[in-house]
Amino acid sequence: MKIAIGCDHGGFELKALVINHLEKRGIEVIDKGTYSTASCDYPVYAKAVTAEVAGKNVDLGILICGTGIGMSMCANKEEGIRAALCHDIFSAKATREHNNANILCMGARVVGPGLALMIVDDFIDTPFSNDERHIRRIEMFS
Ligand code: RB5
């Protein structure tokens, strides 16, 4: 599995933990930045990750900012992107099963690192259900 990850200054520290966690699991990670805690504009990094996901260069994406809200709003503007803001395990599993979400968004000022890593694991380990009704509903997005 290959994952693209991006963050702004608010998500920089959590992004480093997530990358370390994923690499320990043997998952290939493409880090699209930001690369420091200097203040920056989250849409730049949202677009860098959506390009990787929409271009099918990676299997999934992860975006982290202070709240996860700006990242999810920006990511969902892009064609073919289904970005889900998740701060609990139930939502992380359900959005893969039901919505075939291809980007996980999290807010580093909302969740602690322990829960964030559990959310990441459940998101990437849960397959889409491939259920006809869920496929139909996703196709109705556009
Ligand atoms: C940056 O201060 C903050 O606005 C950003 O990380 C994010 O929470 C936006 O949605």
mmCIF file of N, CA, C and O in Angstrom, residues 94 96-100 128-141:
data_model
loop_
_atom_site.group_PDB
_atom_site.id
_atom_site.type_symbol
_atom_site.label_atom_id
_atom_site.label_comp_id
_atom_site.label_asym_id
_atom_site.label_seq_id
_atom_site.Cartn_x
_atom_site.Cartn_y
_atom_site.Cartn_z
ATOM 1 N N ALA A 94 -16.549 3.320 9.121
ATOM 2 C CA ALA A 94 -17.799 3.465 8.366
ATOM 3 C C ALA A 94 -17.583 4.217 7.058
ATOM 4 O O ALA A 94 -18.196 3.882 6.035
ATOM 5 N N ARG A 96 -14.974 4.233 5.187
ATOM 6 C CA ARG A 96 -14.360 3.344 4.193
ATOM 7 C C ARG A 96 -15.408 2.365 3.671
ATOM 8 O O ARG A 96 -15.536 2.147 2.467
ATOM 9 N N GLU A 97 -16.164 1.767 4.573
ATOM 10 C CA GLU A 97 -17.158 0.754 4.176
ATOM 11 C C GLU A 97 -18.274 1.348 3.326
ATOM 12 O O GLU A 97 -18.692 0.762 2.344
ATOM 13 N N HIS A 98 -18.778 2.510 3.722
ATOM 14 C CA HIS A 98 -19.977 3.066 3.088
ATOM 15 C C HIS A 98 -19.668 4.097 1.997
ATOM 16 O O HIS A 98 -20.374 4.158 0.997
ATOM 17 N N ASN A 99 -18.673 4.959 2.240
ATOM 18 C CA ASN A 99 -18.412 6.084 1.329
ATOM 19 C C ASN A 99 -17.200 5.843 0.436
ATOM 20 O O ASN A 99 -16.888 6.692 -0.399
ATOM 21 N N ASN A 100 -16.495 4.739 0.651
ATOM 22 C CA ASN A 100 -15.235 4.490 -0.066
ATOM 23 C C ASN A 100 -14.344 5.731 -0.011
ATOM 24 O O ASN A 100 -13.775 6.158 -1.028
ATOM 25 N N PHE A 128 -13.654 -1.038 1.298
ATOM 26 C CA PHE A 128 -14.988 -0.610 0.861
ATOM 27 C C PHE A 128 -15.883 -1.851 0.790
ATOM 28 O O PHE A 128 -15.442 -2.921 0.363
ATOM 29 N N SER A 129 -17.122 -1.700 1.155
ATOM 30 C CA SER A 129 -18.054 -2.838 1.193
ATOM 31 C C SER A 129 -18.360 -3.382 -0.200
ATOM 32 O O SER A 129 -18.702 -4.549 -0.345
ATOM 33 N N ASN A 130 -18.262 -2.518 -1.211
ATOM 34 C CA ASN A 130 -18.667 -2.861 -2.589
ATOM 35 C C ASN A 130 -20.149 -3.167 -2.694
ATOM 36 O O ASN A 130 -20.599 -3.760 -3.678
ATOM 37 N N ASP A 131 -20.888 -2.758 -1.708
ATOM 38 C CA ASP A 131 -22.335 -2.968 -1.680
ATOM 39 C C ASP A 131 -22.998 -2.084 -2.749
ATOM 40 O O ASP A 131 -22.639 -0.905 -2.902
ATOM 41 N N GLU A 132 -23.938 -2.660 -3.455
ATOM 42 C CA GLU A 132 -24.594 -1.959 -4.578
ATOM 43 C C GLU A 132 -25.196 -0.622 -4.150
ATOM 44 O O GLU A 132 -25.100 0.375 -4.862
ATOM 45 N N ARG A 133 -25.816 -0.595 -2.973
ATOM 46 C CA ARG A 133 -26.480 0.655 -2.554
ATOM 47 C C ARG A 133 -25.463 1.748 -2.237
ATOM 48 O O ARG A 133 -25.697 2.929 -2.490
ATOM 49 N N HIS A 134 -24.311 1.336 -1.731
ATOM 50 C CA HIS A 134 -23.280 2.338 -1.443
ATOM 51 C C HIS A 134 -22.633 2.842 -2.737
ATOM 52 O O HIS A 134 -22.337 4.030 -2.859
ATOM 53 N N ILE A 135 -22.439 1.943 -3.685
ATOM 54 C CA ILE A 135 -21.903 2.354 -4.988
ATOM 55 C C ILE A 135 -22.860 3.345 -5.639
ATOM 56 O O ILE A 135 -22.453 4.395 -6.138
ATOM 57 N N ARG A 136 -24.146 3.023 -5.602
ATOM 58 C CA ARG A 136 -25.159 3.908 -6.216
ATOM 59 C C ARG A 136 -25.116 5.313 -5.588
ATOM 60 O O ARG A 136 -25.120 6.321 -6.283
ATOM 61 N N ARG A 137 -25.012 5.353 -4.276
ATOM 62 C CA ARG A 137 -25.034 6.655 -3.588
ATOM 63 C C ARG A 137 -23.774 7.468 -3.887
ATOM 64 O O ARG A 137 -23.845 8.694 -4.058
ATOM 65 N N ILE A 138 -22.642 6.793 -3.964
ATOM 66 C CA ILE A 138 -21.385 7.502 -4.283
ATOM 67 C C ILE A 138 -21.453 8.063 -5.708
ATOM 68 O O ILE A 138 -21.016 9.187 -5.969
ATOM 69 N N GLU A 139 -22.032 7.264 -6.617
ATOM 70 C CA GLU A 139 -22.155 7.739 -8.012
ATOM 71 C C GLU A 139 -23.060 8.964 -8.103
ATOM 72 O O GLU A 139 -22.947 9.760 -9.027
ATOM 73 N N MET A 140 -23.946 9.126 -7.153
ATOM 74 C CA MET A 140 -24.846 10.290 -7.150
ATOM 75 C C MET A 140 -24.150 11.579 -6.703
ATOM 76 O O MET A 140 -24.730 12.665 -6.785
ATOM 77 N N PHE A 141 -22.902 11.471 -6.239
ATOM 78 C CA PHE A 141 -22.183 12.674 -5.776
ATOM 79 C C PHE A 141 -21.994 13.679 -6.919
ATOM 80 O O PHE A 141 -22.012 14.873 -6.715
#
